[in-house]
Short mmCIF file of C-alpha atoms in Angstrom, two decimals:
data_model
loop_
_atom_site.label_atom_id
_atom_site.label_comp_id
_atom_site.label_asym_id
_atom_site.label_seq_id
_atom_site.Cartn_x
_atom_site.Cartn_y
_atom_site.Cartn_z
CA LYS J 979 81.02 106.17 165.03
CA ASN J 980 78.24 106.16 162.44
CA GLU J 981 75.61 104.71 164.80
CA PRO J 982 72.80 107.23 165.49
CA LEU J 983 72.93 106.68 169.26
CA LEU J 984 76.70 107.20 169.38
CA GLN J 985 76.46 110.31 167.20
CA TRP J 986 73.81 111.68 169.56
CA LEU J 987 76.04 110.99 172.58
CA ALA J 988 79.10 112.51 170.91
CA SER J 989 77.10 115.63 170.07
CA LYS J 990 76.60 116.30 173.78
CA SER J 991 80.26 117.08 174.48
CA ASN J 992 83.59 117.27 172.69
CA GLN J 993 85.05 115.30 175.61
CA ILE J 994 83.18 112.14 174.60
CA ASN J 995 85.48 109.68 172.83
CA ILE J 996 84.16 106.74 170.87
CA TYR J 997 86.76 103.99 170.35
CA GLU J 998 86.35 101.61 167.48
CA SER J 999 89.16 99.34 168.59
CA LEU J 1000 90.80 98.42 171.87
CA ASP J 1001 94.27 99.14 170.40
CA LYS J 1002 93.83 102.88 171.00
CA LEU J 1003 92.59 102.55 174.57
CA ASP J 1004 95.03 104.08 177.06
CA ILE J 1005 93.37 105.16 180.27
CA ASP J 1006 96.67 106.18 181.88
CA SER J 1007 97.20 108.91 179.26
CA LYS J 1008 93.95 110.70 180.15
CA ASP J 1009 94.14 114.08 181.86
CA LYS J 1010 92.81 113.42 185.36
CA ASP J 1011 91.64 117.04 185.66
CA LEU J 1012 89.07 116.48 182.91
CA ASN J 1013 86.09 114.14 182.79
CA HIS J 1014 86.21 111.48 180.09
CA LEU J 1015 83.48 109.17 178.82
CA ILE J 1016 84.64 105.92 177.23
CA ILE J 1017 82.01 103.97 175.30
CA PHE J 1018 82.47 100.31 174.44
CA ASP J 1019 79.91 99.47 171.75
CA ASP J 1020 79.26 95.88 170.69
CA MET J 1021 82.53 94.76 172.24
CA VAL J 1022 80.85 91.70 173.71
CA VAL J 1023 82.04 89.81 170.62
CA GLN J 1024 85.68 90.49 171.53
CA LYS J 1025 87.22 87.31 172.89
CA ASN J 1026 89.64 89.22 175.11
CA GLN J 1027 87.55 91.35 177.45
CA GLN J 1028 90.47 92.02 179.83
CA PRO J 1029 91.33 95.53 178.50
CA ILE J 1030 87.69 96.55 178.96
CA ILE J 1031 87.51 94.98 182.41
CA ASN J 1032 90.69 96.82 183.40
CA ALA J 1033 89.21 100.08 182.12
CA PHE J 1034 86.07 99.58 184.21
CA ILE J 1035 88.05 98.76 187.35
CA ARG J 1036 90.54 101.62 187.03
CA SER J 1037 88.53 104.28 185.20
CA ARG J 1038 87.24 106.37 188.10
CA LYS J 1039 90.75 106.96 189.45
CA GLN J 1040 91.77 108.22 186.01
CA GLY J 1041 88.84 110.66 185.61
CA CYS J 1042 87.00 108.34 183.23
CA SER J 1043 83.48 106.96 183.11
CA CYS J 1044 82.82 103.85 181.02
CA LEU J 1045 79.73 102.74 179.13
CA TYR J 1046 79.41 99.17 177.86
CA LEU J 1047 76.72 98.99 175.19
CA THR J 1048 75.44 95.52 174.40
CA GLN J 1049 72.39 93.87 172.95
CA ASP J 1050 72.88 90.87 175.22
CA PHE J 1051 73.08 91.74 178.91
CA PHE J 1052 74.07 88.20 179.86
CA LYS J 1053 77.15 88.16 177.60
CA CYS J 1054 78.51 91.23 179.35
CA PRO J 1055 81.25 90.06 181.74
CA PRO J 1056 79.89 89.86 185.31
CA ILE J 1057 82.71 92.00 186.70
CA ILE J 1058 81.67 94.84 184.37
CA ARG J 1059 78.06 94.52 185.52
CA LYS J 1060 79.25 94.65 189.15
CA GLN J 1061 81.42 97.73 188.51
CA SER J 1062 78.58 99.61 186.81
CA HIS J 1063 76.75 102.22 188.84
CA TYR J 1064 74.02 102.74 186.28
CA LEU J 1065 72.08 100.43 184.01
CA PHE J 1066 70.50 102.05 180.94
CA ILE J 1067 67.86 99.92 179.26
CA LEU J 1068 66.66 100.92 175.80
CA LYS J 1069 65.12 97.69 174.61
CA LEU J 1070 64.35 94.29 176.07
CA ALA J 1071 63.23 91.37 173.94
CA ASN J 1072 60.39 90.14 176.15
CA LYS J 1073 58.95 89.95 179.68
CA ARG J 1074 61.19 87.01 180.62
CA GLU J 1075 64.32 88.95 179.71
CA MET J 1076 63.04 91.98 181.63
CA ASP J 1077 62.43 89.86 184.71
CA LEU J 1078 65.89 88.27 184.50
CA VAL J 1079 67.75 91.53 183.96
CA LEU J 1080 65.85 93.61 186.49
CA ARG J 1081 65.24 91.19 189.35
CA ASP J 1082 68.61 91.98 190.92
CA TYR J 1083 68.01 95.73 190.73
CA ALA J 1084 64.35 96.01 191.68
CA ILE J 1085 64.13 94.54 195.14
CA GLY J 1086 60.66 95.02 196.59
CA LEU J 1087 58.95 95.79 193.28
CA ASN J 1088 56.70 93.50 191.32
CA SER J 1089 57.14 92.71 187.64
CA GLU J 1090 54.09 94.79 186.66
CA GLN J 1091 55.62 97.94 188.21
CA LEU J 1092 58.85 97.28 186.33
CA ARG J 1093 57.02 96.68 183.06
CA LEU J 1094 55.04 99.92 183.41
CA MET J 1095 58.13 101.97 184.32
CA TYR J 1096 60.05 100.41 181.42
CA GLN J 1097 57.24 101.20 178.95
CA TYR J 1098 56.91 104.76 180.21
CA ALA J 1099 60.65 105.46 180.24
CA THR J 1100 61.44 103.98 176.81
CA LYS J 1101 58.50 105.32 174.81
CA ASP J 1102 60.66 108.15 173.38
CA LYS J 1103 63.51 107.36 170.97
CA PHE J 1104 66.89 106.95 172.70
CA CYS J 1105 65.30 107.44 176.11
CA PRO J 1106 66.27 104.62 178.47
CA LEU J 1107 64.97 103.31 181.73
CA THR J 1108 67.89 104.23 183.99
CA ILE J 1109 68.59 102.26 187.14
CA ASP J 1110 71.01 103.56 189.78
CA THR J 1111 72.55 100.33 191.06
CA THR J 1112 74.17 102.05 194.04
CA THR J 1113 71.05 103.25 195.83
CA ILE J 1114 68.54 101.25 197.82
CA ASN J 1115 66.00 104.09 197.93
CA ASN J 1116 63.47 103.06 195.26
CA SER J 1117 62.24 106.65 194.81
CA LYS J 1118 65.76 107.62 193.61
CA LYS J 1119 66.70 104.34 191.92
CA PHE J 1120 64.71 104.56 188.65
CA ARG J 1121 64.63 107.32 186.04
CA LYS J 1122 63.21 108.11 182.66
CA GLY J 1123 66.35 109.11 180.80
CA LEU J 1124 68.82 110.86 183.06
CA LEU J 1125 66.83 113.45 184.94
CA GLU J 1126 63.23 112.35 185.56
CA PHE J 1127 63.00 110.24 188.71
CA LEU J 1128 60.30 107.58 188.71
CA ASP J 1129 58.44 106.68 191.88
CA PRO J 1130 57.53 102.98 191.64
CA ASN J 1131 54.41 103.68 193.77
CA GLU J 1132 53.01 105.66 190.83
CA PHE J 1133 53.21 102.54 188.65
CA LEU J 1134 50.89 100.23 190.56
#
């Protein structure tokens, strides 16, 4: 809970819960009439990912949204990546990693467009490149942060 990014997120709403262990996770006890945000931070090191996977699969029916924060996209269980509607990218190590992570989400775009959008979106602290994985419309797929839509045609 002492991480600056998590403190910033928690400051946005008193309904944001940050769990520091999986022992306290009980999705079924959540009030379905309220919206809940569950953040899993650096849980990729947990050997047993099943409680997190179950949370991702069942969360929407329980009024919960889940975030899985990781520094290694490829260690995130594939089922969690498939269940995620949004991908928030704060930092990528290099161009190769960017190409590997984004190639599945940026159909029809070239790597230069992606690089320019990534640089533009992430130039401000805690501002991610956001990718809506559920849309095929490229003009609504990419954002700077949460609200500013990016038109890939402007990054040629």
